[in-house]
Structure formats: structure tokens, C-alpha cells
């Protein structure tokens, strides 16, 4: 565990050094002030990102004095760049620099640029006219340049979040080894028969378990944030899952942690009330413990898949992470089934009686989440 943490820290430091040593540019003009979008038969200035709708952003270059510079586009999502209706480039999580003189020679002047994506998110894009401050300008030649001078803010955030999560895991394992091993016993978690485990069943609200609840909230928030960001899931959620830099990413993660923790409190109250209403005895602690434990294991699987795909195989396809998102929904359905079988074998209650209880506590919330997940405008 410590070795992995050190490795990720070194990886992050190398990334920062590589970013700092890259070729520098000097911004001349911020073109986002000229952005427009098409709606209701007319082009409207893009002043408020929340008012944006559509798949394209347009901006025009009419100042001939800027042709000595370069167009720099930073994006954290996959977009297509057009100039006077001609495709110039497809950019995915990169910094693209194009010689404006070369663009003029290809498409003429003035130049109308268009940015397109099926689920375009204005917050993920920055457009500037820049001058290259270091190195000869002749390095550009007659072809567009692609630089990775600016490290993707998501990569930095994701690395920092993983390091923090690994450190938190090491702390939990060091101070609560027995509890840690109980939470992550895969065979016992997915066994259809319950054993005598009094870890959480007897003390669901305790200082020791609180740290594991916090770890659970951090894990849920990071998985949702990373999969939604990489999968370009729903512009309607952009205010929740999108961020422009590492600082805002950490703040967004923190907000999601509070949302997940609030849901966890609601879940605990719901389970306790439904158990009392259906007269199911001590099923409340049993149910809540299995809910936490099974989710922890499944979410760790999703996080491992996402981490390996992003860092090892450098997968940036949004379709791939949308598939991971669907896999997460399937896992949640399997969790409901496992919990039902566990509770069914834990007492002598009628199946219909237990099914009614599970509808209120698991099936209806899962149905709402499933409906929302399947209706995302990818």
C-alpha cells in the first residue's frame, strides 16, 4: 500500500516537472468574449454558460493584425474544429495550436471558427490568440502544431484524489485492521447466508464506523465524478461534475462527498423506519451493513477499471466510459439482488412481506437512479 502511494506521488511530481518545462505561450486575446451560439433562428452571444444549448459554438476572426499569432484551443473533452465550414482538427483532451496564417491560406479571410461536439460543454473549452514566447516561430512550418503544454486539469485532480484515497486506505488499515478486513471480505459480502458479524450490526453509529462511512462517501464521489467527466455524461449535470482546474475539482469532489453523506443519512433513517413499519426486528443494521460493504467492493472495481484505462492504456473515448457507467448501473442492480437473498435467508418471513420492504428501501431508489442514468443525453 505504501509503495503504491509513493509511486503515485512520484508520478504526479514528474507530471508537474514535465508541464513546467514545456514551451511557453503569451496570450494576446481571449476569444471566448466573441463566442456565439445558434438558437431560435439567430446567433446569440454566449454570456451565461447556463443559458447555452446546442452542439456548436462560433467565433469570428476579423482583425488582420492577429494573423501573425496562433490559435490555441484547450479542451478537456473531445471536440471538432471547423473554419469556414472546413474541418481543421479533432481535439481530445489536448492543447491545439494552429498558425492563423496557415488557416487563412486554406480557408480565406475573415475566418469563422466553429467548435462542435454532440454534448458540447462550454466550460471545458478555452480559446485564445497567442504568441510563442520561447523558441523560433519557424518551428511551426506549414502544418498545424499540437502541444501538450498544459496538463489536463482532470489528470492532475484524479492523481491527487487517488493519492489521498490511498493514504486514507492506509490509515484505516493501520488503525482498524480487523474492521477493514471485515468490510472487504468478498466471499462473505456476496454470500447468500449471513454469519454472526457484530461489527456494524451491533454498533452502526460509532466513531470507528464513521471513518469507513467517510471513506465510502469519498469513493462514491470520486467514481461518479471521474466516470461522468470522462464519459461526457449529461450537460445538465455540468454544474455538478465539471471543473476547470485542480482547485475547483477538489471543491466539486468535496461537495459531492457532502451530498453522498446526506444520502447515507437518509438511507439509514429510511431503512430503520421501514424495518420498524414491517416489524422485521434487527434487519436494519443487517441491511445497512451489507449496503455499505457490497457498494464498497463494487465501487473499488469500477475505480480500478477507470484508473487502469485512463493512466495505463490512456483511453480517452467517452463511449468507453459510458460503458463503464452502464456497468456501474448493472452492479447496483446486482447489489439489490444480493441484499434480497441475504435478508431472505436471515429470517422466517414471507417472501412477499420481505419484497414489499425491499421495494421501499432498495427497488424504488434504484429505479429512480436507473431511469436517470439511462436517460442521459450522451
Short mmCIF file of C-alpha atoms in Angstrom, two decimals:
data_model
loop_
_atom_site.label_atom_id
_atom_site.label_comp_id
_atom_site.label_asym_id
_atom_site.label_seq_id
_atom_site.Cartn_x
_atom_site.Cartn_y
_atom_site.Cartn_z
CA UNK A 1 0.00 0.00 0.00
CA UNK A 2 2.75 2.45 0.95
CA UNK A 3 4.68 1.52 -2.20
CA UNK A 4 1.70 2.34 -4.40
CA UNK A 5 1.22 5.66 -2.65
CA UNK A 6 4.87 6.63 -3.16
CA UNK A 7 4.65 5.60 -6.82
CA UNK A 8 1.66 7.82 -7.46
CA UNK A 9 3.27 10.76 -5.67
CA UNK A 10 6.39 10.40 -7.85
CA UNK A 11 4.19 10.13 -10.93
CA UNK A 12 2.47 13.37 -10.01
CA UNK A 13 5.76 15.17 -9.41
CA UNK A 14 7.09 14.03 -12.78
CA UNK A 15 3.93 15.32 -14.40
CA UNK A 16 4.33 18.73 -12.79
CA UNK A 17 8.00 18.94 -13.86
CA UNK A 18 7.11 17.97 -17.41
CA UNK A 19 4.40 20.63 -17.53
CA UNK A 20 6.68 23.34 -16.18
CA UNK A 21 9.40 22.63 -18.73
CA UNK A 22 7.08 22.85 -21.75
CA UNK A 23 7.14 25.54 -24.41
CA UNK A 24 5.55 28.78 -23.19
CA UNK A 25 2.98 30.96 -24.96
CA UNK A 26 1.76 34.50 -24.42
CA UNK A 27 -2.00 35.11 -24.67
CA UNK A 28 -2.88 38.05 -26.93
CA UNK A 29 -6.68 37.84 -26.97
CA UNK A 30 -9.31 35.76 -25.22
CA UNK A 31 -11.71 34.70 -27.98
CA UNK A 32 -14.37 33.43 -25.56
CA UNK A 33 -15.62 37.01 -25.37
CA UNK A 34 -16.70 36.63 -29.02
CA UNK A 35 -18.46 33.26 -28.65
CA UNK A 36 -21.95 32.93 -30.09
CA UNK A 37 -24.40 30.04 -30.36
CA UNK A 38 -27.37 29.39 -32.62
CA UNK A 39 -30.84 29.29 -31.10
CA UNK A 40 -34.32 30.06 -32.35
CA UNK A 41 -33.11 31.11 -35.80
CA UNK A 42 -30.46 33.59 -34.65
CA UNK A 43 -26.93 33.78 -33.28
CA UNK A 44 -26.83 34.86 -29.64
CA UNK A 45 -23.76 35.96 -27.64
CA UNK A 46 -22.69 33.33 -25.10
CA UNK A 47 -22.64 35.41 -21.94
CA UNK A 48 -24.03 32.95 -19.42
CA UNK A 49 -22.86 29.33 -19.81
CA UNK A 50 -26.04 28.10 -18.11
CA UNK A 51 -28.09 29.55 -20.97
CA UNK A 52 -26.15 27.58 -23.61
CA UNK A 53 -27.99 24.96 -25.64
CA UNK A 54 -26.92 23.23 -28.79
CA UNK A 55 -23.89 21.44 -30.18
CA UNK A 56 -21.83 24.28 -31.66
CA UNK A 57 -20.01 27.42 -30.60
CA UNK A 58 -18.98 30.03 -33.17
CA UNK A 59 -16.49 32.88 -33.12
CA UNK A 60 -15.12 35.02 -35.96
CA UNK A 61 -11.62 36.39 -36.53
CA UNK A 62 -11.81 39.70 -38.42
CA UNK A 63 -8.72 41.54 -37.13
CA UNK A 64 -5.94 41.04 -39.68
CA UNK A 65 -3.41 42.22 -37.11
CA UNK A 66 -3.88 38.92 -35.23
CA UNK A 67 -2.87 36.74 -38.18
CA UNK A 68 0.76 36.76 -37.04
CA UNK A 69 -0.29 34.79 -33.98
CA UNK A 70 -1.59 31.31 -33.33
CA UNK A 71 -4.99 29.96 -32.36
CA UNK A 72 -4.72 27.97 -29.12
CA UNK A 73 -7.60 25.75 -28.06
CA UNK A 74 -7.58 23.95 -24.73
CA UNK A 75 -10.23 21.31 -24.16
CA UNK A 76 -10.85 18.57 -21.63
CA UNK A 77 -13.34 16.84 -23.89
CA UNK A 78 -13.42 15.69 -27.50
CA UNK A 79 -14.43 18.44 -29.95
CA UNK A 80 -14.22 19.11 -33.69
CA UNK A 81 -12.81 22.38 -35.01
CA UNK A 82 -14.10 23.91 -38.27
CA UNK A 83 -13.01 27.07 -40.09
CA UNK A 84 -15.35 28.47 -42.76
CA UNK A 85 -17.13 25.10 -42.79
CA UNK A 86 -13.90 23.13 -43.35
CA UNK A 87 -12.76 20.58 -40.78
CA UNK A 88 -9.37 21.55 -39.34
CA UNK A 89 -8.87 19.17 -36.43
CA UNK A 90 -10.45 16.80 -33.94
CA UNK A 91 -9.14 17.57 -30.46
CA UNK A 92 -9.48 15.27 -27.46
CA UNK A 93 -8.21 16.35 -24.03
CA UNK A 94 -5.38 18.33 -25.56
CA UNK A 95 -3.98 21.75 -26.37
CA UNK A 96 -4.11 22.50 -30.08
CA UNK A 97 -2.13 25.36 -31.64
CA UNK A 98 -2.72 26.43 -35.24
CA UNK A 99 -0.93 29.07 -37.31
CA UNK A 100 -3.55 31.65 -38.27
CA UNK A 101 -1.64 32.49 -41.45
CA UNK A 102 -1.82 28.86 -42.49
CA UNK A 103 -5.53 28.71 -41.67
CA UNK A 104 -6.13 31.84 -43.77
CA UNK A 105 -4.27 30.29 -46.71
CA UNK A 106 -6.58 27.28 -46.50
CA UNK A 107 -10.00 28.85 -45.92
CA UNK A 108 -9.63 32.59 -46.64
CA UNK A 109 -10.30 35.65 -44.53
CA UNK A 110 -12.21 36.61 -42.38
CA UNK A 111 -12.37 33.28 -40.58
CA UNK A 112 -15.47 31.88 -38.91
CA UNK A 113 -14.46 29.17 -36.44
CA UNK A 114 -16.92 26.56 -35.21
CA UNK A 115 -16.50 24.16 -32.31
CA UNK A 116 -18.70 21.08 -32.42
CA UNK A 117 -19.44 18.15 -30.11
CA UNK A 118 -22.58 16.00 -29.63
CA UNK A 119 -22.66 17.09 -25.97
CA UNK A 120 -20.75 20.37 -26.09
CA UNK A 121 -19.78 21.86 -22.73
CA UNK A 122 -18.52 25.48 -22.97
CA UNK A 123 -16.83 25.27 -19.56
CA UNK A 124 -14.45 22.62 -20.89
CA UNK A 125 -13.03 24.86 -23.65
CA UNK A 126 -10.70 27.84 -23.76
CA UNK A 127 -9.79 29.72 -26.94
CA UNK A 128 -7.01 32.32 -27.27
CA UNK A 129 -4.87 34.01 -29.87
CA UNK A 130 -1.30 33.57 -28.62
CA UNK A 131 2.30 34.34 -29.45
CA UNK A 132 5.03 31.76 -28.86
CA UNK A 133 7.32 33.30 -26.26
CA UNK A 134 10.15 30.76 -26.42
CA UNK A 135 11.72 29.03 -29.39
CA UNK A 136 11.70 30.10 -33.04
CA UNK A 137 8.32 30.56 -34.66
CA UNK A 138 9.64 28.78 -37.75
CA UNK A 139 9.27 25.52 -35.85
CA UNK A 140 5.64 25.54 -36.88
CA UNK A 141 6.39 25.07 -40.57
CA UNK A 142 3.30 24.89 -42.74
CA UNK A 143 1.32 22.45 -40.66
CA UNK A 144 -0.77 22.82 -37.51
CA UNK A 145 1.02 22.14 -34.24
CA UNK A 146 -0.22 20.03 -31.39
CA UNK A 147 1.33 20.67 -27.98
CA UNK A 148 0.61 19.12 -24.63
CA UNK A 149 1.99 22.12 -22.81
CA UNK A 150 -0.88 22.30 -20.37
CA UNK A 151 -1.53 19.15 -18.45
CA UNK A 152 -5.22 18.26 -18.32
CA UNK A 153 -6.67 19.54 -15.07
CA UNK A 154 -8.65 16.33 -14.68
CA UNK A 155 -5.46 14.24 -14.81
CA UNK A 156 -3.92 16.31 -12.02
CA UNK A 157 -7.07 16.19 -9.92
CA UNK A 158 -7.56 12.46 -10.47
CA UNK A 159 -3.97 11.75 -9.44
CA UNK A 160 -4.24 13.84 -6.29
CA UNK A 161 -7.58 12.24 -5.40
CA UNK A 162 -6.19 8.72 -5.85
CA UNK A 163 -3.17 9.52 -3.70
CA UNK A 164 -5.42 10.92 -0.97
CA UNK A 165 -7.72 7.90 -1.17
CA UNK A 166 -4.77 5.51 -0.93
CA UNK A 167 -3.42 7.38 2.07
CA UNK A 168 -6.86 7.22 3.71
CA UNK A 169 -6.95 3.48 2.99
CA UNK A 170 -3.54 3.01 4.59
CA UNK A 171 -4.68 4.89 7.71
CA UNK A 172 -7.83 2.77 8.01
CA UNK A 173 -5.85 -0.44 7.59
CA UNK A 174 -3.27 0.65 10.18
CA UNK A 175 -5.66 1.77 12.91
CA UNK A 176 -8.63 -0.54 12.26
CA UNK A 177 -7.19 -3.72 10.70
CA UNK A 178 -9.94 -6.05 11.91
CA UNK A 179 -12.76 -3.78 10.81
CA UNK A 180 -11.00 -3.18 7.49
CA UNK A 181 -10.72 -6.90 6.77
CA UNK A 182 -14.40 -7.41 7.64
CA UNK A 183 -15.55 -4.75 5.22
CA UNK A 184 -13.54 -6.17 2.33
CA UNK A 185 -14.15 -9.91 2.70
CA UNK A 186 -15.51 -10.55 -0.77
CA UNK A 187 -16.71 -14.11 -0.15
CA UNK A 188 -18.63 -13.12 2.96
CA UNK A 189 -20.02 -9.98 1.33
CA UNK A 190 -21.61 -11.93 -1.53
CA UNK A 191 -22.62 -14.97 0.47
CA UNK A 192 -26.38 -15.51 0.50
CA UNK A 193 -26.30 -16.59 4.13
CA UNK A 194 -25.49 -14.31 6.99
CA UNK A 195 -22.92 -15.15 9.63
CA UNK A 196 -22.54 -13.81 13.16
CA UNK A 197 -20.85 -10.49 12.44
CA UNK A 198 -21.40 -7.89 15.13
CA UNK A 199 -19.05 -5.28 13.71
CA UNK A 200 -21.70 -2.90 12.44
CA UNK A 201 -24.86 -4.79 13.29
CA UNK A 202 -24.50 -4.05 16.98
CA UNK A 203 -22.92 -0.58 16.64
CA UNK A 204 -23.93 1.05 13.34
CA UNK A 205 -23.21 4.52 14.71
CA UNK A 206 -19.72 4.60 16.19
CA UNK A 207 -16.51 6.56 15.73
CA UNK A 208 -14.81 3.59 14.10
CA UNK A 209 -17.55 3.04 11.56
CA UNK A 210 -17.80 6.77 10.88
CA UNK A 211 -14.34 6.72 9.26
CA UNK A 212 -15.44 3.91 6.96
CA UNK A 213 -18.59 5.85 6.08
CA UNK A 214 -16.38 8.81 5.21
CA UNK A 215 -14.18 6.58 3.06
CA UNK A 216 -17.33 5.27 1.37
CA UNK A 217 -18.51 8.82 0.59
CA UNK A 218 -15.10 9.79 -0.81
CA UNK A 219 -15.07 6.70 -3.01
CA UNK A 220 -18.61 7.19 -4.33
CA UNK A 221 -17.98 10.85 -5.10
CA UNK A 222 -14.70 10.13 -6.92
CA UNK A 223 -16.20 7.32 -9.02
CA UNK A 224 -19.21 9.42 -10.02
CA UNK A 225 -17.06 12.45 -10.78
CA UNK A 226 -14.46 10.59 -12.84
CA UNK A 227 -16.87 8.43 -14.85
CA UNK A 228 -19.23 11.34 -15.53
CA UNK A 229 -16.36 13.60 -16.59
CA UNK A 230 -14.60 11.07 -18.81
CA UNK A 231 -17.86 9.77 -20.26
CA UNK A 232 -19.11 13.30 -21.01
CA UNK A 233 -22.32 12.38 -19.26
CA UNK A 234 -25.17 14.89 -19.46
CA UNK A 235 -24.64 18.61 -20.00
CA UNK A 236 -27.45 19.04 -17.46
CA UNK A 237 -25.03 17.82 -14.80
CA UNK A 238 -22.19 20.07 -15.90
CA UNK A 239 -22.60 22.35 -12.90
CA UNK A 240 -22.08 19.37 -10.60
CA UNK A 241 -19.36 17.29 -12.25
CA UNK A 242 -17.44 19.82 -14.34
CA UNK A 243 -14.44 21.79 -13.14
CA UNK A 244 -11.82 23.97 -14.80
CA UNK A 245 -8.78 23.41 -12.57
CA UNK A 246 -7.48 21.25 -9.75
CA UNK A 247 -8.78 23.56 -7.04
CA UNK A 248 -12.32 23.60 -8.39
CA UNK A 249 -12.08 19.84 -8.92
CA UNK A 250 -11.28 19.28 -5.24
CA UNK A 251 -14.12 21.63 -4.27
CA UNK A 252 -16.52 19.74 -6.56
CA UNK A 253 -15.38 16.45 -5.04
CA UNK A 254 -15.96 17.88 -1.56
CA UNK A 255 -19.49 18.97 -2.46
CA UNK A 256 -20.27 15.55 -3.85
CA UNK A 257 -18.96 13.95 -0.65
CA UNK A 258 -21.42 16.02 1.38
CA UNK A 259 -24.25 15.05 -0.99
CA UNK A 260 -23.40 11.36 -0.71
CA UNK A 261 -23.09 11.59 3.07
CA UNK A 262 -26.51 13.25 3.23
CA UNK A 263 -27.93 10.42 1.16
CA UNK A 264 -26.28 7.92 3.51
CA UNK A 265 -28.03 9.53 6.48
CA UNK A 266 -31.35 9.44 4.63
CA UNK A 267 -30.72 5.80 3.70
CA UNK A 268 -30.05 4.85 7.32
CA UNK A 269 -33.23 6.60 8.51
CA UNK A 270 -35.26 5.02 5.70
CA UNK A 271 -34.03 1.51 6.49
CA UNK A 272 -34.73 1.95 10.21
CA UNK A 273 -38.23 3.32 9.63
CA UNK A 274 -39.15 0.62 7.11
CA UNK A 275 -37.80 -2.10 9.39
CA UNK A 276 -39.96 -0.78 12.22
CA UNK A 277 -43.01 -0.47 9.96
CA UNK A 278 -42.69 -4.02 8.61
CA UNK A 279 -41.74 -5.45 12.04
CA UNK A 280 -38.53 -7.04 10.77
CA UNK A 281 -36.61 -6.99 14.01
CA UNK A 282 -32.87 -6.31 13.63
CA UNK A 283 -32.87 -6.23 9.84
CA UNK A 284 -31.98 -2.52 9.87
CA UNK A 285 -28.35 -2.97 10.94
CA UNK A 286 -28.02 -6.11 8.83
CA UNK A 287 -29.29 -4.34 5.73
CA UNK A 288 -27.27 -1.14 6.20
CA UNK A 289 -24.03 -3.03 6.83
CA UNK A 290 -24.42 -5.07 3.65
CA UNK A 291 -25.39 -1.98 1.70
CA UNK A 292 -22.09 -0.29 2.67
CA UNK A 293 -19.89 -3.35 2.25
CA UNK A 294 -21.20 -4.51 -1.13
CA UNK A 295 -21.10 -0.98 -2.54
CA UNK A 296 -17.52 -0.52 -1.35
CA UNK A 297 -16.32 -3.61 -3.20
CA UNK A 298 -18.22 -2.84 -6.39
CA UNK A 299 -17.12 0.80 -6.47
CA UNK A 300 -13.49 -0.19 -5.96
CA UNK A 301 -13.79 -2.45 -9.02
CA UNK A 302 -15.14 0.48 -11.08
CA UNK A 303 -12.41 2.79 -9.80
CA UNK A 304 -9.67 0.27 -10.64
CA UNK A 305 -11.08 -0.19 -14.15
CA UNK A 306 -11.23 3.58 -14.67
CA UNK A 307 -7.74 4.18 -13.28
CA UNK A 308 -6.07 1.46 -15.36
CA UNK A 309 -7.93 2.51 -18.51
CA UNK A 310 -7.07 6.19 -18.10
CA UNK A 311 -3.46 6.03 -16.92
CA UNK A 312 -2.16 2.71 -18.26
CA UNK A 313 -3.99 2.41 -21.58
CA UNK A 314 -4.62 6.18 -21.95
CA UNK A 315 -8.21 5.56 -23.01
CA UNK A 316 -9.98 8.88 -23.69
CA UNK A 317 -13.03 7.64 -25.61
CA UNK A 318 -16.19 8.92 -23.95
CA UNK A 319 -18.07 5.87 -25.27
CA UNK A 320 -15.80 3.58 -23.29
CA UNK A 321 -16.50 5.37 -20.01
CA UNK A 322 -20.20 5.47 -20.81
CA UNK A 323 -19.97 1.66 -20.93
CA UNK A 324 -18.27 1.75 -17.52
CA UNK A 325 -21.17 3.91 -16.32
CA UNK A 326 -23.66 1.29 -17.54
CA UNK A 327 -21.59 -1.38 -15.78
CA UNK A 328 -21.94 0.63 -12.58
CA UNK A 329 -25.73 0.62 -13.00
CA UNK A 330 -25.66 -3.16 -13.50
CA UNK A 331 -23.58 -3.57 -10.34
CA UNK A 332 -26.15 -1.57 -8.41
CA UNK A 333 -28.87 -3.93 -9.63
CA UNK A 334 -26.82 -6.94 -8.54
CA UNK A 335 -26.41 -5.32 -5.13
CA UNK A 336 -30.19 -5.19 -4.72
CA UNK A 337 -30.44 -8.89 -5.63
CA UNK A 338 -27.68 -9.93 -3.22
CA UNK A 339 -29.22 -7.94 -0.36
CA UNK A 340 -32.61 -9.50 -1.04
CA UNK A 341 -31.19 -13.03 -0.95
CA UNK A 342 -29.26 -12.24 2.24
CA UNK A 343 -32.31 -10.90 4.02
CA UNK A 344 -34.46 -13.72 2.72
CA UNK A 345 -32.16 -16.28 4.35
CA UNK A 346 -31.79 -14.29 7.56
CA UNK A 347 -35.29 -14.86 8.93
CA UNK A 348 -38.54 -16.77 8.57
CA UNK A 349 -40.57 -14.01 6.96
CA UNK A 350 -42.83 -14.40 3.95
CA UNK A 351 -41.22 -13.57 0.65
CA UNK A 352 -43.96 -11.09 -0.29
CA UNK A 353 -43.58 -9.33 3.05
CA UNK A 354 -39.82 -9.02 2.58
CA UNK A 355 -40.23 -7.96 -1.05
CA UNK A 356 -42.52 -5.10 -0.04
CA UNK A 357 -39.91 -3.94 2.44
CA UNK A 358 -37.18 -4.14 -0.20
CA UNK A 359 -39.29 -2.16 -2.68
CA UNK A 360 -39.40 0.79 -0.31
CA UNK A 361 -35.73 0.66 0.67
CA UNK A 362 -33.94 -0.55 -2.48
CA UNK A 363 -36.02 -1.10 -5.61
CA UNK A 364 -37.72 2.29 -5.81
CA UNK A 365 -34.48 4.27 -5.21
CA UNK A 366 -32.68 2.04 -7.70
CA UNK A 367 -35.47 2.53 -10.24
CA UNK A 368 -35.10 6.31 -9.95
CA UNK A 369 -31.32 6.11 -10.37
CA UNK A 370 -31.61 3.67 -13.29
CA UNK A 371 -34.17 5.84 -15.08
CA UNK A 372 -31.99 8.92 -14.65
CA UNK A 373 -28.86 7.05 -15.80
CA UNK A 374 -30.43 5.55 -18.91
CA UNK A 375 -31.92 8.86 -20.00
CA UNK A 376 -28.67 10.81 -20.02
CA UNK A 377 -28.18 12.76 -23.32
CA UNK A 378 -24.74 11.35 -24.13
#
